[in-house]
Coordinates of C-alpha atoms and ligand atoms in Angstrom, one line a residue:
X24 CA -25.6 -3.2 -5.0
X25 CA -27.2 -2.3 -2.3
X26 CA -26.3 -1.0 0.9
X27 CA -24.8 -3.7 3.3
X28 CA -25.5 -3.7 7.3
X29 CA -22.0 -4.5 8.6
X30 CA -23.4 -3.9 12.6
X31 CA -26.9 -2.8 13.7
X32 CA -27.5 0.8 12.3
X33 CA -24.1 1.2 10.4
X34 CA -23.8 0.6 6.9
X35 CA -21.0 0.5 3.9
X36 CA -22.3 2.5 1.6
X37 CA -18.8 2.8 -0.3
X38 CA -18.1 2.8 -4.0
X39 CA -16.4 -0.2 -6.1
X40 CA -13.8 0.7 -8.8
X41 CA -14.6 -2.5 -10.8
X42 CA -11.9 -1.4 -13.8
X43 CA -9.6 0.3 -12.0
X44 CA -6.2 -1.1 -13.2
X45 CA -4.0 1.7 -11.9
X46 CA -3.9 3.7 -9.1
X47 CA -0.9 6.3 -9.6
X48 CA 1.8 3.3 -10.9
X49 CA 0.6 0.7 -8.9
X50 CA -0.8 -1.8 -11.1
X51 CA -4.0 -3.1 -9.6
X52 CA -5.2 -5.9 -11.6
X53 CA -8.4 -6.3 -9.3
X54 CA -9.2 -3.0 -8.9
X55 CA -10.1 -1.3 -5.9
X56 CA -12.9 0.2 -3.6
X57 CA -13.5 3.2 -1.4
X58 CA -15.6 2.1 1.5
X59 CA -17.3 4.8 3.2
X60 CA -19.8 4.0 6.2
X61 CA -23.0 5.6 7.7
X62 CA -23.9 5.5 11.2
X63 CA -27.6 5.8 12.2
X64 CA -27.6 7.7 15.3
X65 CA -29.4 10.8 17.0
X66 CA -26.3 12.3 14.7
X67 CA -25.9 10.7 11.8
X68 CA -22.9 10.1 10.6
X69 CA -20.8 9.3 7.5
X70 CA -17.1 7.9 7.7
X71 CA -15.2 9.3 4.4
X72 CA -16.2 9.1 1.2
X73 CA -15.6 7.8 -2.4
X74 CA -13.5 9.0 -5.6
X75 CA -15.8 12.1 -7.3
X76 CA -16.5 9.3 -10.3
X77 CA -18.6 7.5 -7.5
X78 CA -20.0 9.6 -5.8
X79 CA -23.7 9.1 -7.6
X80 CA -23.4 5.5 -6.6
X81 CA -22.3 6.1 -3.0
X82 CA -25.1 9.1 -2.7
X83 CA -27.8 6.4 -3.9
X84 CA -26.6 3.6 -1.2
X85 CA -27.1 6.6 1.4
X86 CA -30.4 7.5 0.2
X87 CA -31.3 4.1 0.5
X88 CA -31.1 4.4 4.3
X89 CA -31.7 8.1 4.6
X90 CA -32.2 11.4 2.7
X91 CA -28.1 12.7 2.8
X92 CA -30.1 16.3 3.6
X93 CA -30.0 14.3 6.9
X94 CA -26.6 13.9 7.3
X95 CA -25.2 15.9 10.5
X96 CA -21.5 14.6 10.7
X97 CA -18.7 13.7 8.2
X98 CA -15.7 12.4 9.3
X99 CA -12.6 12.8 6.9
X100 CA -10.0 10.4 7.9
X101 CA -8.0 11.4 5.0
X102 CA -7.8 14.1 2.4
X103 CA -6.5 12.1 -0.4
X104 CA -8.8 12.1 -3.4
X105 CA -9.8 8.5 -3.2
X106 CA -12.1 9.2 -0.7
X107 CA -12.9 12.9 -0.5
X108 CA -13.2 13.1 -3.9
X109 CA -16.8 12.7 -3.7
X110 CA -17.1 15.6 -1.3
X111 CA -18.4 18.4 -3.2
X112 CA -21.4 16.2 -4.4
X113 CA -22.2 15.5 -1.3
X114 CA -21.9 18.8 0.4
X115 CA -24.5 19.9 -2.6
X116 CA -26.8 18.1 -0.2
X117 CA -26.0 18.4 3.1
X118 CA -24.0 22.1 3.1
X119 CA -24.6 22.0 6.5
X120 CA -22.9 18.8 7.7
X121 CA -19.9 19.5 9.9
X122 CA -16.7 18.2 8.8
X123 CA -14.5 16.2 11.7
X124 CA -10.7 15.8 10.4
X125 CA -7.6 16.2 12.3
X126 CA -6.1 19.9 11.7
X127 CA -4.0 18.8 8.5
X128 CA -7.1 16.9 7.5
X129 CA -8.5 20.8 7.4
X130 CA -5.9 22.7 5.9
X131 CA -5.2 19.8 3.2
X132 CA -9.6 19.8 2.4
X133 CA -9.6 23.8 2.1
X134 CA -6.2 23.5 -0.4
X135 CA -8.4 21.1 -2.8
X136 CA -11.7 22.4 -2.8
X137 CA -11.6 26.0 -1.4
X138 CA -15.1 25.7 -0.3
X139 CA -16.7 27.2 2.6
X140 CA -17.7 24.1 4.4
X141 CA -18.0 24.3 8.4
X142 CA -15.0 22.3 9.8
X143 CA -14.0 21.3 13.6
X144 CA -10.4 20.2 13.5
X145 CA -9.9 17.5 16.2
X146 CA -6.8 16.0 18.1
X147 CA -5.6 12.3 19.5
X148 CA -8.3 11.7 22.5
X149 CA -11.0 14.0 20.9
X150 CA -14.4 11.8 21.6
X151 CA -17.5 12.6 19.2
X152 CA -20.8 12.1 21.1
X153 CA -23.2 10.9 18.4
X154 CA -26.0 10.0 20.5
X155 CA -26.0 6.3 22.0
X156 CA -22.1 6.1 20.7
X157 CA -19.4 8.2 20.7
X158 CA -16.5 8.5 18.0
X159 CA -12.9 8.0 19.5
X160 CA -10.3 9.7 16.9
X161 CA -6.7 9.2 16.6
X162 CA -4.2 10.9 14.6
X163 CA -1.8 8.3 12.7
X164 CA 0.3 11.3 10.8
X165 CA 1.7 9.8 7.6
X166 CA -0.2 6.6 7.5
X167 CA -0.7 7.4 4.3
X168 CA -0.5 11.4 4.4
X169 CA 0.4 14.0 7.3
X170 CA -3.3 14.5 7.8
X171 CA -4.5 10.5 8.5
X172 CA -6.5 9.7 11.7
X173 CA -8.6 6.8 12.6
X174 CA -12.0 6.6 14.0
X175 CA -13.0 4.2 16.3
X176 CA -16.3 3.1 17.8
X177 CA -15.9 1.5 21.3
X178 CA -19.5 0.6 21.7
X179 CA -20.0 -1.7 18.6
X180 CA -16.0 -2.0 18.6
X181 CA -15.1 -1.0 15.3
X182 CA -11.7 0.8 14.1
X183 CA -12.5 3.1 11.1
X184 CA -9.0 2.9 9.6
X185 CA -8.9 4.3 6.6
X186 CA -5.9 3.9 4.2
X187 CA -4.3 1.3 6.8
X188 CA -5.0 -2.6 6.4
X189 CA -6.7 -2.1 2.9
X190 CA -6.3 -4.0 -0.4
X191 CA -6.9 -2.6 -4.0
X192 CA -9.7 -5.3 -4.4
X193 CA -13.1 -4.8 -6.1
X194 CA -15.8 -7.6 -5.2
X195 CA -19.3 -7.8 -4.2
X196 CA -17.7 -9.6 -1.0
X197 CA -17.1 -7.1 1.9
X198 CA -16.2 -9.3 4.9
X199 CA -13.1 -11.8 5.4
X200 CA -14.9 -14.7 5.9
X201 CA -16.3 -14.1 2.5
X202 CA -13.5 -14.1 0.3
X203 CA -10.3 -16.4 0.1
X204 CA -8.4 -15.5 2.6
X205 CA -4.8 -15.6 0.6
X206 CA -5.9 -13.6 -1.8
X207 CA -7.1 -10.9 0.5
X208 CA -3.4 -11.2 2.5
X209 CA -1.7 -11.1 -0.8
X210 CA -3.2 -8.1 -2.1
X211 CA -3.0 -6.3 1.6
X212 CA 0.5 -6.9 1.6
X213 CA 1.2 -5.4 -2.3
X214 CA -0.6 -2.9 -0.5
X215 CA 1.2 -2.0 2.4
X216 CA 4.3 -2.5 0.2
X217 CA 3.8 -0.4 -2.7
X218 CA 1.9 2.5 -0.2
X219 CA 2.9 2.2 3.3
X220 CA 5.9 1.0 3.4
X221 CA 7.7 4.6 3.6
X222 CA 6.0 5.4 6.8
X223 CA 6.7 2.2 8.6
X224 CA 7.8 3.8 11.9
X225 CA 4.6 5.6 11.7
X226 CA 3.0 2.3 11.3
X227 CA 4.6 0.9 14.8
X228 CA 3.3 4.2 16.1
X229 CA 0.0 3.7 15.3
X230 CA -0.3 0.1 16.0
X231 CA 1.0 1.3 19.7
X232 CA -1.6 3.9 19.9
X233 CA -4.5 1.0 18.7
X234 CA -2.8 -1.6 21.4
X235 CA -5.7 -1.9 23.9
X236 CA -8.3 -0.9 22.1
X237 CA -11.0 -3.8 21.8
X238 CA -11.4 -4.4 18.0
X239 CA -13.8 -6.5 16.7
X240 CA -14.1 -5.0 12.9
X241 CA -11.8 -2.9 11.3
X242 CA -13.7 -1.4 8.6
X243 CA -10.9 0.1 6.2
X244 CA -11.0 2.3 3.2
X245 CA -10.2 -0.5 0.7
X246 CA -11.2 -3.5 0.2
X247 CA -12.5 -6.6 2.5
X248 CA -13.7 -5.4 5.8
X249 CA -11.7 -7.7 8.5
X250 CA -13.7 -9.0 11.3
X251 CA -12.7 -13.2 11.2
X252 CA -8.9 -12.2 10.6
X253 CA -8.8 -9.0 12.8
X254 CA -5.5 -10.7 14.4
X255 CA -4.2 -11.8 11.6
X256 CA -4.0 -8.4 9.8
X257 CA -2.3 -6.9 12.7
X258 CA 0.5 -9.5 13.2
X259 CA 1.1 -9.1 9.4
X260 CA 1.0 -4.8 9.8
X261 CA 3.6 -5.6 12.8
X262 CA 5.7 -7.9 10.7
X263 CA 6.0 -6.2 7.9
X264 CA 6.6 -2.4 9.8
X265 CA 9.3 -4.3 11.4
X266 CA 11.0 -4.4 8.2
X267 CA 11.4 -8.5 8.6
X268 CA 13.0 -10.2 6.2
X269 CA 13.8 -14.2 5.5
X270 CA 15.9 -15.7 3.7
X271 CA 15.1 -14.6 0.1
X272 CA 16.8 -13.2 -2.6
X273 CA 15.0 -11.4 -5.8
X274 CA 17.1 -10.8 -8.9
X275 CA 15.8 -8.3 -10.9
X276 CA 17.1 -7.7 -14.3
X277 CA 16.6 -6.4 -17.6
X278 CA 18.6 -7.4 -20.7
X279 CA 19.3 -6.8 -24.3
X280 CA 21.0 -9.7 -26.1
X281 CA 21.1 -12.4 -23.2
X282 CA 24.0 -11.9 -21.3
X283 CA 22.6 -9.6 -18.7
X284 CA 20.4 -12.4 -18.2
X285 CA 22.4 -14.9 -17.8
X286 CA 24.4 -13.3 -15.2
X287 CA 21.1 -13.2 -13.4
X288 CA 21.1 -16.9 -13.5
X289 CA 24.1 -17.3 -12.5
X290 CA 23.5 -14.7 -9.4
X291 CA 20.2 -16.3 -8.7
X292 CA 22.0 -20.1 -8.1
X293 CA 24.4 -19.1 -5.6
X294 CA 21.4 -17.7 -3.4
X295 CA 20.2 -21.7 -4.3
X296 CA 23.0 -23.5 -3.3
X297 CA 22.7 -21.4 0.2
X298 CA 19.1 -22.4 0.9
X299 CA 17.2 -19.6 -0.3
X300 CA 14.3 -18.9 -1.5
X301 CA 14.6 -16.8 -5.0
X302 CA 12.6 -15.2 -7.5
X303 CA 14.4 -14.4 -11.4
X304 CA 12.2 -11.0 -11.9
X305 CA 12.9 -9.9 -15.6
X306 CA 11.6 -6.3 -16.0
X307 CA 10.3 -6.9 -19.1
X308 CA 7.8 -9.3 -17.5
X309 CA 7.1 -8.0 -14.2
X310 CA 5.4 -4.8 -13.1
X311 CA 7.3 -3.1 -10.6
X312 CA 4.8 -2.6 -8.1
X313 CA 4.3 -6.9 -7.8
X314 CA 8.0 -6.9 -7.7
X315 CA 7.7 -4.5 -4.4
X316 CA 4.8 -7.3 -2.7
X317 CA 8.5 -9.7 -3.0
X318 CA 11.0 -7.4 -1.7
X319 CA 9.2 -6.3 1.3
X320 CA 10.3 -9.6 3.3
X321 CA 13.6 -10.4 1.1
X322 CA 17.2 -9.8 2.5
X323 CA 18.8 -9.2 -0.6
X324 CA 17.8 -7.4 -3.6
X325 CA 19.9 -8.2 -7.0
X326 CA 19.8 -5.7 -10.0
X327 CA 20.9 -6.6 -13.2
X328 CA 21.4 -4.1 -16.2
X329 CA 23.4 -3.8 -19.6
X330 CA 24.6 -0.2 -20.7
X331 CA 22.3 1.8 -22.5
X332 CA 24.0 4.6 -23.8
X333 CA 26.1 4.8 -21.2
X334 CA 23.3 4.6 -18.7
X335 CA 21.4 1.6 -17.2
X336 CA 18.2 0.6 -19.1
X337 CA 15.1 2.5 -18.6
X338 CA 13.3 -0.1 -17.2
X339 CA 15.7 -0.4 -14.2
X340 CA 15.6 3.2 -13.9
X341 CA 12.0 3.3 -13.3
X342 CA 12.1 0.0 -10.7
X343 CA 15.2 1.8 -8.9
X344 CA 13.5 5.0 -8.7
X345 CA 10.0 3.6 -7.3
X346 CA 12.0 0.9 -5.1
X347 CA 14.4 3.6 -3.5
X348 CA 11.5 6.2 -2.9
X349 CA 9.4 3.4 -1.0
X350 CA 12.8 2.8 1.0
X351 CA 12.9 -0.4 2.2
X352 CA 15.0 -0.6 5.5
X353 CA 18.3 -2.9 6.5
X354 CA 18.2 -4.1 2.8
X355 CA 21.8 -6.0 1.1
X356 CA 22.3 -5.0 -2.2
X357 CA 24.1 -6.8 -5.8
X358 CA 24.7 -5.0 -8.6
X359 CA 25.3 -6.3 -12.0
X360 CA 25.6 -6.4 -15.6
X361 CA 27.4 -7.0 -19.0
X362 CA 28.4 -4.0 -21.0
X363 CA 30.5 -3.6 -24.2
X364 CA 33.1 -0.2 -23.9
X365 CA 32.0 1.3 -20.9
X366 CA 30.0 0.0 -17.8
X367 CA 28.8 3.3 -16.5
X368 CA 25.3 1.2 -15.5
X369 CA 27.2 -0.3 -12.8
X370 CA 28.2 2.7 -10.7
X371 CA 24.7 4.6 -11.4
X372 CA 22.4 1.6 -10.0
X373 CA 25.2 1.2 -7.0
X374 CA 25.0 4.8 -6.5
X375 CA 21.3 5.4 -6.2
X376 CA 20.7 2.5 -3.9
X377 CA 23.8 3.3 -1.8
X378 CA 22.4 6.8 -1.5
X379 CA 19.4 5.3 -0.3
X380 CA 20.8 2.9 2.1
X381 CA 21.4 -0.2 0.6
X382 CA 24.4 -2.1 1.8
X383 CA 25.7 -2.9 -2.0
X384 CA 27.9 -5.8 -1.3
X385 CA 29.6 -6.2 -4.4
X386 CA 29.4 -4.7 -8.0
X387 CA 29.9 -7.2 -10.7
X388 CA 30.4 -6.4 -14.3
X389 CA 31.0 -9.0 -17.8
X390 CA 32.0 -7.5 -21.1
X391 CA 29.8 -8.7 -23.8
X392 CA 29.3 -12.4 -24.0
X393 CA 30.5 -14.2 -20.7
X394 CA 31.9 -17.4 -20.8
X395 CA 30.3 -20.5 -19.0
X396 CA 33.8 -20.1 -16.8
X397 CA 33.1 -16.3 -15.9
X398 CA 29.7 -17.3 -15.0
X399 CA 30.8 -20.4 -12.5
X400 CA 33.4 -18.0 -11.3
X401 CA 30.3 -15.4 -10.9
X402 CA 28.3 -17.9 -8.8
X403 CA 31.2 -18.7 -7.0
X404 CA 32.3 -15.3 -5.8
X405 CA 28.7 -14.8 -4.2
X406 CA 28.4 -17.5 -3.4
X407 CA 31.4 -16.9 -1.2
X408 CA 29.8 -13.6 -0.2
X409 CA 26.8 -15.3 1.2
X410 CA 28.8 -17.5 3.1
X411 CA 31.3 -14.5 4.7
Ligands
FEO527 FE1 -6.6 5.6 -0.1 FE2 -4.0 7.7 0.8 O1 -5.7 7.2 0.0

């Protein structure tokens, strides 16, 4: 693929992850892309890079436009791999360039690559004169890492954000008015929840640093550019950094002979009779990082676990232990679970999500098989909960 024009003289000349399936636990069944970007000026310019595995194929869409020898400026936005990785390549070429990153972004690229590469560390309000247009940067600290910044270009309008309002999506597509539109918001949002939802304060931060700035493209490092849905994205990065929720309930669950499950059931209709929407998530079905795109706007989070040798099952160890270090905020919590001699599961899943700031509402144990009466009686007790 070629290089692709996205405003007179500036060009995506990214990398596209075609297989990429996942991206440090997060499952990402359409794979992914690093979008870098080349501005033809009096300096030129590149915004980021790729992953090292892509750097030949980003090099060629420069050398397309240019000879990289040519290249005057870099701008790292971010440190993380996925799109410096392709930095040592590139330097090969241009070991004169001079690298622009915020003063993290600097300490962070000398603790990966230890090279001797000629750095000038800049700050919130720094402006980059590169020729007819001049580079704006921001620092948006832990939006994804303590080194992020944006870039932005007032005179063609365009936000370089980097890690924030991308999607893991690989397509030959680059704009929004390209590609459908709900899949594009769906795989942002699995995005944001399964990366950025830690650093949601930042996020409301940032977006008050970007508030009257005049955006007309924000070209992100992943995914589908934005330039028909520019609004859109940032009601949705407002919404969701708000920690809003509706009225839904996931139950999440694992089980081993059915009765785990059907106390999942039997949770999952009382959250019916009240008008909810719900989702029955078994873990043995459902990747964890899809079942964090549903809890980002659901008021109450239901887990469901038999004892394992006195412990909860692995699987619900490994959803607790991804859900609680992505930390959802102002989340209710219900435990539950059948057990045969000793329901130790019960008090370790209340415990780490208590310890995490959950509101666990009520625990709620069976021994072996329930009865269709313990499981009314089940429904019944939350469903008085949801009603107190
Ligand atoms: Fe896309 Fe935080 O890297």
């Amino acid at each position: 693929m070629n290089p692709i024009q996205i405003k007179e003289g500036i060009y995506w000349v990214g990398g596209i992850d075609w297989n990429l399936r996942n991206f440090h636990g997060y499952l990402t069944q359409r794979g992914s892309s690093y979008n870098a970007y080349l501005i033809i000026d009096e300096k030129i310019t590149l915004i980021d890079a790729v992953k090292a595995h892509l750097a030949p194929e980003m090099i060629k869409r420069i050398s397309a436009i240019i000879d990289p020898s040519k290249i005057d400026n870099i701008v790292v936005n971010h440190v993380e791999m996925d799109h410096s990785g392709a930095l040592p390549e590139l330097m090969k070429l241009t070991p004169n360039a001079t690298i622009y990153t915020s003063p993290k972004g600097e300490i962070g690229l000398r603790e990966h690559y230890h090279a001797d590469w000629s750095f000038r560390p800049v700050e919130s309000g720094t402006m980059l004169n590169i020729g007819r247009r001049n580079l704006h940067f921001v620092l948006t600290p832990m939006v994804h890492w303590p080194d992020n910044m944006v870039a932005y270009l007032p005179e063609e309008k365009i936000l370089f954000s980097n890690d924030a309002f991308g999607q893991h999506l690989a397509s030959s597509e680059r704009f929004d008015d390209e590609y459908p539109l709900d899949i594009i918001m769906l795989e942002a949002r699995k995005y944001y929840a399964n990366i950025v939802l830690p650093y949601s304060k930042q996020v409301q931060k940032a977006l008050v640093g970007l508030q009257g700035l005049d955006i007309e493209i924000i070209a992100n490092s992943h995914g589908i550019i934005w330039r028909k849905h520019v609004s859109d994205i940032l009601a949705a990065y407002q919404s969701w950094a708000s920690n809003e929720t509706r009225k839904k309930a996931l139950v999440v669950y694992d089980t081993m002979w059915h009765s785990t499950e059907r106390m999942a059931l039997a949770v999952q209709e009382a959250f019916n009779k009240h008008g909810y929407v719900t989702s029955l998530l078994s873990l043995q079905t459902n990747h964890i990082s899809d079942i964090m795109t549903e809890v980002i706007d659901s008021e109450y989070i239901c887990t469901g676990s038999p004892t394992l040798n006195g412990r909860m099952l692995p699987t619900m160890s490994a959803f607790l232990t991804y859900l609680t270090g992505l930390a959802p905020k102002d989340r209710k919590a219900i435990v539950f679970g059948s057990y045969g001699w000793g329901p130790k599961q019960i008090e370790e899943m209340a415990g780490m999500l208590n310890s995490s700031g959950f509101e666990v509402v009520t625990t709620e144990k069976l021994k072996y098989v329930p009865t269709e009466d313990q499981l009314e009686e089940l429904t019944q007790r939350i469903s008085d909960l949801i009603s107190s």
